[in-house]
Amino acid sequence: MTSGQGVGIVVVSHSRPLARAALALASEMLHGRQVRIELAAGLDETTFGTDAVQVKKAIESVDGPDGVVVLMDLGSAVLSAELALDLLDDPAARDRVTLSSAPIVEGLVVAAVAASGGANRAEVAAEARNALLGKAAHLSGPDEGAPAEPSVATGPEVTGRFTVANNHGLHARPAARLVSEVGGLDATVTLTNLTTGAGPVPAASLSRVATLGAQQGHEVEVRAGGPQAQEAVEHLLALAARHFDEPTVAAPAEAAATSPRTTGPLAASPGIAIGPLRRLAAPILDVDDSEVSDPAAEWRRVVEAVAEVRRDIEHLRALTVREIGEAEAAIFDAHLTLLADTALLGDVRQQINAGVGAFSAWTVCLRAIEHEWSELPDTYLRERAADVRAVGDQVRRVLAGAAAQQPVAEGILVARDLTPAQAAGLDTAAVRGIVLAAGSTTSHAAILARTRGLPLVVSAGRDVLAVPEGTLLVVDGGAGEVHVGPDAALVADYRHRATAAAERRARDLASASEPAVTRDGTRISVAANLGSVADARSAFAAGADEAGLVRTEFLFLGRATPPDVVEQEADYLAIAEALRGRRATLRTLDVGGDKPLPYLPVPDEENPFLGVRGIRLALDRPALLREQLDAVCRTARRAPTSVMFPMVSTVDELRRAHALLADAAGPDGVPEDLRVGMMVEVPAAALKIESFLPLLDFVSIGTNDLTQYALAAERGNPGVAALSDALDPAVLQLVDHVCQAARGRIDVAVCGEVASDEAAVPLLVGLGVRELSVGPHAVPGVKARVRELDLEQCEVVAKQALRSESAEDVRELVAAAWGPC
């Protein structure tokens, strides 16, 4: 809405729909009077984010003699507004802009009314700042309305301490989470690593927090001053107690993907690739900016470059969410935090004010941070120096005016290392495999390569960089082997292996939509384990018969408040739609001390795996479970749905869960087609399964947890990794006990990692399991494996496996019966 006179208003928000709704509300109060208001909100209709260039254009569009008031929501919106001021070419225009700390909705309403009445810029800004006074007066009670007593934050500093519990310490992701928590508070916060003496460093700076080298077990001191000092310390201590909202154990799938070797070359992503050596076209970043005549112009170049890279990363993050998954996209969050690092930007500006050009200033400051990270004692944290280099080089490229990443010709890509952005942007139709001279199996590039199905070998050494372009390479990503200029016989051997594997994958995929039936006519359902709507689409494409496990945690993690019933129902129905009529089994929220939520705090436990988690926590906080079951019932009335409860140990727990389900269903009752099951993860539940059966329609054996509990071998702990084998006879005996009890009464499924193990499939089928739930990518291969089997033979070998002494003996039995896997 525009007119030619009066104060202009700009609304900077992460969300475009939110900004539009606020504008609509403000417009209702103007009764036809015109005010110049422009929105700079979101990256597009659905992607959250802010853009300094967009804010600059908005300011210019409403600017006039009376000036502009800018309202912002939080976090990077403030930074984008500040950067936008620096981007304005006219110093006089900058002087006409006021950045307001007012609340965005109430502030916009009163600012618009004041501006429409002819108030000047200072008056409009003041009205916006006072927007909450009316509400505060109306709602004031015993604890409100009167001026607050001065807190300790305004006098002595507030301090606290925490011990880092995260596996890899305060690496990029938890550090970024910490920085974002501090950014919204009016307090000056510093951190000191009391274990090493490093620090103090500003908690608002990702680049400085990472240099603390805070590893697992280190004690960190938090020190804060300012109006919200007490709140800041409490927030950070609570965040640390939640392990910065990051699981404290490695995911088993990721751990399995790494090579047992610790020196290169290392296997990082399985598969065979043959082709000519190709390289990324490295732009020449040679800029002579030794003579600087206009520091302000140089600083604007930095601001514009940072804004451009931020847009690129935010769009790449959104693309990665859609095509790969939220977990992989989270890689880019630390990059975005680094771009908003006020300490880094302040250092760059100091360099520029001292006469250094934009390109050189940025390079010097980034190289200093990269060096600090590379000197950290923890290997994982040292490897994160690549994140600094990745972001820094993107900005350097823009400052140098170099072209963006060029497509790679068909073949094997060889490079020193890859940034996450480079890995996510590769054309998998051209790139057959990747060899990195540096890198690690835990790098973000390696994670993305595995997810995209690209064979990858890392730590191949500097010599590989000297191999001429076009040289024939053979890469075995599963074995960690790179053959340079191989002879014809070796090429033929690997080509045969690759062809056979590709043909098998093609055959498996071509028949994936067909039922998995053994040679003697027994049908086995092959379902998919899901963690998102994107997974559901992948499962349908892969031919999954249903969704055997939907991990509903994806809805609850990474947020400050739980999703309501309407939001849950919408997401569950989106999964159902993606599955196109196939049944979805929704596991109720499975969190606890090992997977904490900010709104569902759990006291510190010596061993969270044996503590209040799964159904135990849900029954302890029944309101949350009841809301989820309400959403499940609503979904079941519109789509084929099952529900199952995790970590059940006693019949009483299952009865209480049933009672909550009946209550949540309301007067219409539990939907007739809603099937109710439980996870068998606790050995005690497996041993007394008979007691549970009258209350169940099915059970799903979670072999990941069942194995760790039965063998006392923690998942993800490399020290006991050799013990943690689901084909141990003890685990198989528990599975057998459940199947024998359930035979002819209810269905038995397995949804752990072992369900996709080629050696395990015939044994599980032989024991009586009739549903195997696996990752979407594994569905075609598991179906093909089932079709090779004869049920009678499976039963005979399974009985022999139950009498074996070890998992190794069991695998030898399988190899003798069906050949090596």
PDB file of C-alpha atoms in Angstrom, residues 281 321 376 488 514 558 770:
ATOM      1  CA  ALA A 281      36.854 -26.181 -12.863  1.00  0.00           C
ATOM      2  CA  VAL A 321      15.179 -30.926   2.040  1.00  0.00           C
ATOM      3  CA  LEU A 376      41.943 -27.883  17.644  1.00  0.00           C
ATOM      4  CA  ALA A 488      42.386 -54.362 -19.332  1.00  0.00           C
ATOM      5  CA  GLU A 514       5.368 -56.955  -7.330  1.00  0.00           C
ATOM      6  CA  GLY A 558      14.007 -29.006  16.281  1.00  0.00           C
ATOM      7  CA  ARG A 770       6.168 -62.124   7.850  1.00  0.00           C
TER       8      ARG A 770
END
